[in-house]
PDB file of C-alpha atoms and ligand atoms in Angstrom:
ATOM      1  CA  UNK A 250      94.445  99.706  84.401  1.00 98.00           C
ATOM      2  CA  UNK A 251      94.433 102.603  82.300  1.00 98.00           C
ATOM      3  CA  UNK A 252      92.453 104.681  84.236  1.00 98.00           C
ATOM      4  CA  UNK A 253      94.081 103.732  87.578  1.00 98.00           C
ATOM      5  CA  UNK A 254      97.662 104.751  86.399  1.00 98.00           C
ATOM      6  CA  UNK A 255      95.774 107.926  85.494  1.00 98.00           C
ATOM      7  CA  UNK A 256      94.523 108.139  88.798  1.00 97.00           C
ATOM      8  CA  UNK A 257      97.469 108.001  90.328  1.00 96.00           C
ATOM      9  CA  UNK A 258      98.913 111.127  89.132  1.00 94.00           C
ATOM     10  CA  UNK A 259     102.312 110.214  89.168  1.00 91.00           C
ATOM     11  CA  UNK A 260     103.058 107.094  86.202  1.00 94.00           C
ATOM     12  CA  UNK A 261     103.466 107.451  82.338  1.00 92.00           C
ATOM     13  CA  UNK A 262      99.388 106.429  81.321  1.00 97.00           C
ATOM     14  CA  UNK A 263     100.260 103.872  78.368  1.00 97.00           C
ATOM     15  CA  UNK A 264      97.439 103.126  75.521  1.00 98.00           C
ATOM     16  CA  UNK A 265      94.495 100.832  76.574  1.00 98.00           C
ATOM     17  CA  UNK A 266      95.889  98.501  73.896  1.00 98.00           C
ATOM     18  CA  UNK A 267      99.597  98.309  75.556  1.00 98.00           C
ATOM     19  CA  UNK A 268      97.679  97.479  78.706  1.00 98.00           C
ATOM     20  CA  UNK A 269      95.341  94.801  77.070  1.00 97.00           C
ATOM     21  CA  UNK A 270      98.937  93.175  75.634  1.00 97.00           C
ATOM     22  CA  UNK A 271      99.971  93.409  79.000  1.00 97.00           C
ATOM     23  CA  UNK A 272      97.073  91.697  80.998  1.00 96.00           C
ATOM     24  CA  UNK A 273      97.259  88.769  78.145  1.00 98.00           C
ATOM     25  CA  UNK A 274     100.469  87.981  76.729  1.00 98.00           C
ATOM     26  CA  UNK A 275     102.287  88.899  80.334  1.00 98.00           C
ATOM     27  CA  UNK A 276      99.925  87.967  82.453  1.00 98.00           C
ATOM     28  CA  UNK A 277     102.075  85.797  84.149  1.00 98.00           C
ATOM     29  CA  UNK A 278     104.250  88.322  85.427  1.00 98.00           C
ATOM     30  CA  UNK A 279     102.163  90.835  86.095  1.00 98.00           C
ATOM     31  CA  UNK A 280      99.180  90.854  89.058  1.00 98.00           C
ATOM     32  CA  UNK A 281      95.866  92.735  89.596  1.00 98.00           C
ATOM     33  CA  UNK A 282      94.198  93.731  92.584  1.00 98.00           C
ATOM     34  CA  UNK A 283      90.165  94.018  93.182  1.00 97.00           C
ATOM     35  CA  UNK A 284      88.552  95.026  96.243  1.00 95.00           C
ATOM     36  CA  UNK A 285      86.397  92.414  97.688  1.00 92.00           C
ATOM     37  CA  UNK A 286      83.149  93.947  97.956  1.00 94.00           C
ATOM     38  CA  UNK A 287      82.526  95.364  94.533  1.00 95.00           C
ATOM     39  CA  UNK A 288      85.350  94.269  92.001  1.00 94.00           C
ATOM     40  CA  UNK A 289      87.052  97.619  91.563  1.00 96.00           C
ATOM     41  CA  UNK A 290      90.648  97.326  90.332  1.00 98.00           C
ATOM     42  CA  UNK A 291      92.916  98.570  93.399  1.00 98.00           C
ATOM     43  CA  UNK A 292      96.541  98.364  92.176  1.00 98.00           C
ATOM     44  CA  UNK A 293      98.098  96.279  89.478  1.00 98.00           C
ATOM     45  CA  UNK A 294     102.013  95.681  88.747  1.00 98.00           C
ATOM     46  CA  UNK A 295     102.731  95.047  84.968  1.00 98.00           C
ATOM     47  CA  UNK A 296     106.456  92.823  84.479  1.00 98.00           C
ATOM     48  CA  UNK A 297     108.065  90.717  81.986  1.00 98.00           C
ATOM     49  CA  UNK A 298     111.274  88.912  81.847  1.00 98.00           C
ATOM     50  CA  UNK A 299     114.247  90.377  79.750  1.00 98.00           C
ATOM     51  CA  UNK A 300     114.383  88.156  76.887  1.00 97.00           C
ATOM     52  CA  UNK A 301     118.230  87.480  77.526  1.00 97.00           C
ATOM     53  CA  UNK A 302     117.750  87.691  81.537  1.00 97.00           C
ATOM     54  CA  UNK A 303     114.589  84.485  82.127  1.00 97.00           C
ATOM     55  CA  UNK A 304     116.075  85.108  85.926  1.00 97.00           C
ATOM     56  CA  UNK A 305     115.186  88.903  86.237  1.00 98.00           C
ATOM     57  CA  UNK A 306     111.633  89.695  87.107  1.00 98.00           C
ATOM     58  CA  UNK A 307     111.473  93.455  85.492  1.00 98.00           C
ATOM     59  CA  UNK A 308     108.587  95.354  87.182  1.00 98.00           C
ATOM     60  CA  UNK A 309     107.638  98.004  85.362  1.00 97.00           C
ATOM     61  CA  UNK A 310     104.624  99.840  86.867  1.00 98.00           C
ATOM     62  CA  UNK A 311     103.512  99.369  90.264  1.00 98.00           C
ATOM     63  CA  UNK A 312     100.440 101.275  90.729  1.00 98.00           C
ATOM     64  CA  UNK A 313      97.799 101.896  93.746  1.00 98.00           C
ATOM     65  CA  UNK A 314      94.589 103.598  93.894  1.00 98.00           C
ATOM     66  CA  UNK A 315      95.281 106.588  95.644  1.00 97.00           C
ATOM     67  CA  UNK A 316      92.388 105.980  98.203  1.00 96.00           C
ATOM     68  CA  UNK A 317      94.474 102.190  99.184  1.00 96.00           C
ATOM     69  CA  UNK A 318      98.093 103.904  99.299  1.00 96.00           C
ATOM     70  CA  UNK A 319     100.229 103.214 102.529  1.00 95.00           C
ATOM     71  CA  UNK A 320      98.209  99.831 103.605  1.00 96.00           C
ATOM     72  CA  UNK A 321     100.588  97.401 102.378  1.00 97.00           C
ATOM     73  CA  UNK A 322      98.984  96.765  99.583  1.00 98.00           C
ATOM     74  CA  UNK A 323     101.492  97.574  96.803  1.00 98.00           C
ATOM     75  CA  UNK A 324     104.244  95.316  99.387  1.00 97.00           C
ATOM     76  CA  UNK A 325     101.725  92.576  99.208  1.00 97.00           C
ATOM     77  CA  UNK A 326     101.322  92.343  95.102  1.00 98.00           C
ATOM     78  CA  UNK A 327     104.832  92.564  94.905  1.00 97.00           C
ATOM     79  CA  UNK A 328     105.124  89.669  97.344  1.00 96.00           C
ATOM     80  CA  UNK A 329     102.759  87.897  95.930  1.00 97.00           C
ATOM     81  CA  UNK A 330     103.919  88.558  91.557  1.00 98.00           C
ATOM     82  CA  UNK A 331     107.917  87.077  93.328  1.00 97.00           C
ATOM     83  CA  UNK A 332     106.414  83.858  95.152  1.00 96.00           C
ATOM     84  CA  UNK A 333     104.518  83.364  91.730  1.00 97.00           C
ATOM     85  CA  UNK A 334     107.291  83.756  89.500  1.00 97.00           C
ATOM     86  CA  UNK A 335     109.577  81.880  91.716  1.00 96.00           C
ATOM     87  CA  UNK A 336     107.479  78.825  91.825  1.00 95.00           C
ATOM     88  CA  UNK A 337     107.378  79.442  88.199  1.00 96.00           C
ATOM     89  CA  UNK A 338     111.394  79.197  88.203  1.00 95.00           C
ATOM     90  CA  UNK A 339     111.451  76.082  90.665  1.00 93.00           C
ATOM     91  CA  UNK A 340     111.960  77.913  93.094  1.00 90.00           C
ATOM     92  CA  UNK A 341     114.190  81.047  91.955  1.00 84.00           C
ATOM     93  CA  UNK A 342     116.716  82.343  91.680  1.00 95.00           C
ATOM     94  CA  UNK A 343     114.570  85.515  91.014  1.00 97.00           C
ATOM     95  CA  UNK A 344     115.739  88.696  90.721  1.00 98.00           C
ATOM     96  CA  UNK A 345     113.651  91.817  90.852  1.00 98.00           C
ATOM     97  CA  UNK A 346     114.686  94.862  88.428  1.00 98.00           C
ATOM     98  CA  UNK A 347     112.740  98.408  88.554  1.00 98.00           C
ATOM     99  CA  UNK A 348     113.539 101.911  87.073  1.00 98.00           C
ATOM    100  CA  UNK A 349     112.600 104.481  89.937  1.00 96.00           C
ATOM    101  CA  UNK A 350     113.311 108.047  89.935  1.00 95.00           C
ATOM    102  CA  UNK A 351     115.108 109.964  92.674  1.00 96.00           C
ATOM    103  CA  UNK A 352     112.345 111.782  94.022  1.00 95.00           C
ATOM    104  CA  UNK A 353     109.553 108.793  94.165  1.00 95.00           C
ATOM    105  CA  UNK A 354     110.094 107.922  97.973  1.00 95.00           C
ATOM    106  CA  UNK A 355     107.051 105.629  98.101  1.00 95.00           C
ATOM    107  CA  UNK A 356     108.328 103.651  94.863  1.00 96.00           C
ATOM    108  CA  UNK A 357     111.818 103.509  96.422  1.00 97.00           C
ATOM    109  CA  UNK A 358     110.446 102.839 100.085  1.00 97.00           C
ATOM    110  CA  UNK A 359     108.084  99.701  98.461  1.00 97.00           C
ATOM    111  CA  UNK A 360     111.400  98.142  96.848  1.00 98.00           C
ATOM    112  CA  UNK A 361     113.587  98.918  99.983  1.00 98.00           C
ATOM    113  CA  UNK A 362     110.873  96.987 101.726  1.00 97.00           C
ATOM    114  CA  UNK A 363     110.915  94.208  99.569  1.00 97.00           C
ATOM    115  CA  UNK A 364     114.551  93.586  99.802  1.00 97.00           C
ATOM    116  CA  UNK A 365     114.767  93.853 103.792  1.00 97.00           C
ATOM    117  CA  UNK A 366     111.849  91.420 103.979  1.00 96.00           C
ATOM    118  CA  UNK A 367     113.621  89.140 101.819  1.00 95.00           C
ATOM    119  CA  UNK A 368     116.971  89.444 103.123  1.00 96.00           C
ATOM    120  CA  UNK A 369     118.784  90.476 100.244  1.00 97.00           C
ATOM    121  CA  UNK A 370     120.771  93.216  99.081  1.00 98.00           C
ATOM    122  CA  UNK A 371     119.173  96.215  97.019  1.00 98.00           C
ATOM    123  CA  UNK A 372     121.902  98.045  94.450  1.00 98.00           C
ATOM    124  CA  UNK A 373     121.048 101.191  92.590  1.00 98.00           C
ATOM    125  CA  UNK A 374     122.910 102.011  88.821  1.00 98.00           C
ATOM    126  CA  UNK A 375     122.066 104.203  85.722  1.00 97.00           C
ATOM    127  CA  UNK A 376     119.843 102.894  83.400  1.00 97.00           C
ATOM    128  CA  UNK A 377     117.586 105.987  81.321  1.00 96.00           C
ATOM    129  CA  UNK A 378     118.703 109.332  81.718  1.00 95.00           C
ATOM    130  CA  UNK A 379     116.668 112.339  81.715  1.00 95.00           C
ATOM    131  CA  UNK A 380     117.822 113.200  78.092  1.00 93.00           C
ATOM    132  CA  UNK A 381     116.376 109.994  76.836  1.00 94.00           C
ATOM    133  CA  UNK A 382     113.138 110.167  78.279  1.00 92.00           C
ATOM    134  CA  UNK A 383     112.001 114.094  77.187  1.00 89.00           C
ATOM    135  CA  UNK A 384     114.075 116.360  75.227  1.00 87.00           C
ATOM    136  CA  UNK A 385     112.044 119.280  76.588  1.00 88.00           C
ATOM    137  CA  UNK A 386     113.451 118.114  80.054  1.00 84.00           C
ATOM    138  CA  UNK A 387     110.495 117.573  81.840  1.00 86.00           C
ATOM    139  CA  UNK A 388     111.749 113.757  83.160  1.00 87.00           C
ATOM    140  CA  UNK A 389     113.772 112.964  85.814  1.00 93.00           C
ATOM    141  CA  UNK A 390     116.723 110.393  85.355  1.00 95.00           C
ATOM    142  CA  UNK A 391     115.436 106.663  86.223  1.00 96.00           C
ATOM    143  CA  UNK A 392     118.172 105.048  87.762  1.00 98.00           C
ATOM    144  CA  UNK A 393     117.846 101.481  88.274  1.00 98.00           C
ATOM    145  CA  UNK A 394     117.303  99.105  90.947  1.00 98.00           C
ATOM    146  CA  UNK A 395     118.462  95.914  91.621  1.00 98.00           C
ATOM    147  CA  UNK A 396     116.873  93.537  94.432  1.00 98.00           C
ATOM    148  CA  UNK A 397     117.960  90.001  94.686  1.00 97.00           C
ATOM    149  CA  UNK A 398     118.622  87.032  94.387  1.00 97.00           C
ATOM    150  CA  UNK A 399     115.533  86.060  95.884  1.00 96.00           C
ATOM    151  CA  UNK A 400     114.875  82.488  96.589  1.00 92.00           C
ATOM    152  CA  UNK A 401     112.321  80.340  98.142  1.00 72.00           C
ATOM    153  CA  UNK A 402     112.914  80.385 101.643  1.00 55.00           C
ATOM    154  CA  UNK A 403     114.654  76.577 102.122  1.00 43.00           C
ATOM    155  CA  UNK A 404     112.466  75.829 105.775  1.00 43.00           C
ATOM    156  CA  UNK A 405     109.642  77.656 105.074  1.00 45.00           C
ATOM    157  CA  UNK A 406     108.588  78.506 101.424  1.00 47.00           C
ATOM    158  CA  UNK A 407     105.083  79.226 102.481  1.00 47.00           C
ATOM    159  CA  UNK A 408     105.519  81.435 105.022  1.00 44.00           C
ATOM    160  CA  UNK A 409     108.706  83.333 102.900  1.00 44.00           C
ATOM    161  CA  UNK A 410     106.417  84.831 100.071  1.00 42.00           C
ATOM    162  CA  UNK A 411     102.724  84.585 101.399  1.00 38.00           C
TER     163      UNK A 411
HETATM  164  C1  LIG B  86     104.454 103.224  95.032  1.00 53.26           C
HETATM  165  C2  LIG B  86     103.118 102.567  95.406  1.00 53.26           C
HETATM  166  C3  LIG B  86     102.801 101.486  94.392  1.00 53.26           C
HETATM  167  C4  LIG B  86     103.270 101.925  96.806  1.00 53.26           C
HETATM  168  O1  LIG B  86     102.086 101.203  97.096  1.00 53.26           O
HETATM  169  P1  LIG B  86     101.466 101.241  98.570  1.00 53.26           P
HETATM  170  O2  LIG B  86     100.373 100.235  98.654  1.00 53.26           O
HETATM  171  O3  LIG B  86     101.115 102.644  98.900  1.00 53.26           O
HETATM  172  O4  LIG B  86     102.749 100.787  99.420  1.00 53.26           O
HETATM  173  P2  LIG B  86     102.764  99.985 100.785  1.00 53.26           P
HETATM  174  O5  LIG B  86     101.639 100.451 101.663  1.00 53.26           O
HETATM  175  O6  LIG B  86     102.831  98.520 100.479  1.00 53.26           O
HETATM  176  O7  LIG B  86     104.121 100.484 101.411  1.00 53.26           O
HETATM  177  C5  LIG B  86     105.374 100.030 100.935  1.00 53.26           C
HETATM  178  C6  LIG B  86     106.454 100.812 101.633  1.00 53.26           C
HETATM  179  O8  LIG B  86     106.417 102.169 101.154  1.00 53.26           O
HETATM  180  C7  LIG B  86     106.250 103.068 102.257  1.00 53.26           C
HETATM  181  N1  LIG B  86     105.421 104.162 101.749  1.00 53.26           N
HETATM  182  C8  LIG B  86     104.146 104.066 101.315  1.00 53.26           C
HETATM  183  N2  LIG B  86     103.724 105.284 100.893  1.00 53.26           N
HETATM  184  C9  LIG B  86     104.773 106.130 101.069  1.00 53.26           C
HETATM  185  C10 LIG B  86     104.975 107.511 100.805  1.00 53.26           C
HETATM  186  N3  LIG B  86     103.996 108.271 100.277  1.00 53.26           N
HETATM  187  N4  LIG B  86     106.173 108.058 101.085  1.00 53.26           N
HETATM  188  C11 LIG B  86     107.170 107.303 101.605  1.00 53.26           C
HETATM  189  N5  LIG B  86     107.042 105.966 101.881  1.00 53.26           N
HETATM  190  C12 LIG B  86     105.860 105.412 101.609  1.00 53.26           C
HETATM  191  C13 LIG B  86     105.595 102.235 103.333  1.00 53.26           C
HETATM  192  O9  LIG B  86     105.873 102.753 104.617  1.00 53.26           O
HETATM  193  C14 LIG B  86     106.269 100.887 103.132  1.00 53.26           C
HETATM  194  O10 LIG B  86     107.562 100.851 103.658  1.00 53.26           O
HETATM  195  P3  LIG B  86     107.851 100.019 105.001  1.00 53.26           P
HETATM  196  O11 LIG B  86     107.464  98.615 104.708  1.00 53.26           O
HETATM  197  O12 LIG B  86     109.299 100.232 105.206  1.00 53.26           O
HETATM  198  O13 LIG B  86     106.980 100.641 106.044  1.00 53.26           O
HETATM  199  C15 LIG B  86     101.959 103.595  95.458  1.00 53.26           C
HETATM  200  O14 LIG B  86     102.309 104.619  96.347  1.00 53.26           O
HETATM  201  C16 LIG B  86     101.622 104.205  94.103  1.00 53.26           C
HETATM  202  O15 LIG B  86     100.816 103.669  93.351  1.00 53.26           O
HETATM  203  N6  LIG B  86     102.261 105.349  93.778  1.00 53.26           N
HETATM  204  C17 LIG B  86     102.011 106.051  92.504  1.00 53.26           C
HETATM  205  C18 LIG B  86     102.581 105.277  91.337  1.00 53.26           C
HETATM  206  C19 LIG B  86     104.055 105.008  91.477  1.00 53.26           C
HETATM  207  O16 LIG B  86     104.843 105.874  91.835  1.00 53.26           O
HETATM  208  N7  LIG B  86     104.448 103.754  91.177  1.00 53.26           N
HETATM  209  C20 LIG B  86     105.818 103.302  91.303  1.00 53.26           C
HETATM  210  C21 LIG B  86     106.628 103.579  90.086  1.00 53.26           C
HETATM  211  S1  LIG B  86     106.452 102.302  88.867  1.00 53.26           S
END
């Protein structure tokens, strides 16, 4: 995981041991992807739930291997990490919380996506500015987003989140 957040050029690379936390003690809200063929790791999303917020699904990196970007891919783990966590939650109310910055159109465009497919309203507010995230000024702000409720689909929960 590690080296694929490295890979993609783009995310904060965290320490192998915050990843190893990660793939254990939140495993459940959090999803890997391998390729078929030979095992290699393809994209992974790492979440948790706010300790004070059980109904908020916080993603906080979404990554793809560069090579598998714009294929659906990172729309299908996301997909997949809500219909989990929802049947986790009886069903939902889930809803999905995600600090993008401005300029990361794909980031924004897989969230946007998410919410259309769904059905549900997306809301953007201030969450970490700039200031808080490098003193030297080399962050953007990291507004956040807001997509949700989602809920199993009442006719057809299958074909809602599969
Ligand atoms: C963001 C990321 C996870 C998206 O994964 P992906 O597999 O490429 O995304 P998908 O193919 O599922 O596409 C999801 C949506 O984003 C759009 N999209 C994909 N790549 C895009 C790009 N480079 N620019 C603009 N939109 C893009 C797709 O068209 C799709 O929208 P649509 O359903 O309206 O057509 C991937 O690009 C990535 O790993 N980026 C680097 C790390 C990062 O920025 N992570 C997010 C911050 S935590």
């Amino acid at each position: 995981m590690r080296r694929l957040a490295e890979r993609t050029g783009v995310l904060d690379v965290n320490s192998t041991y915050a990843y190893l936390l990660w793939a254990t003690d939140f495993a459940a809200t959090s999803i890997v992807a391998d390729a078929p063929a030979t095992g290699a790791l393809l994209g992974y999303i790492t979440g948790y739930h706010p300790p004070a917020r059980p109904e908020v699904l916080f993603v906080w990196q979404v990554a793809v291997d560069p090579a598998a970007q714009g294929r659906g891919l990172g729309g299908a783990m996301l997909d997949a990490l809500v219909a989990r966590v929802c049947a986790d939650r009886d069903g939902g109310p889930v809803t999905v919380e995600a600090t993008v910055a401005p300029s990361n159109s794909s980031s924004r465009a897989l969230f946007g996506a998410l919410a259309r497919r769904h059905g549900v309203p997306i809301t953007e507010q201030p969450r970490f500015g700039a200031d808080l995230l490098d003193l030297d000024g080399g962050h953007e702000d990291e507004p956040m987003l807001r997509i949700g409720p989602i809920t199993r689909h009442p006719n057809n929960p299958e074909r809602r989140h599969q």
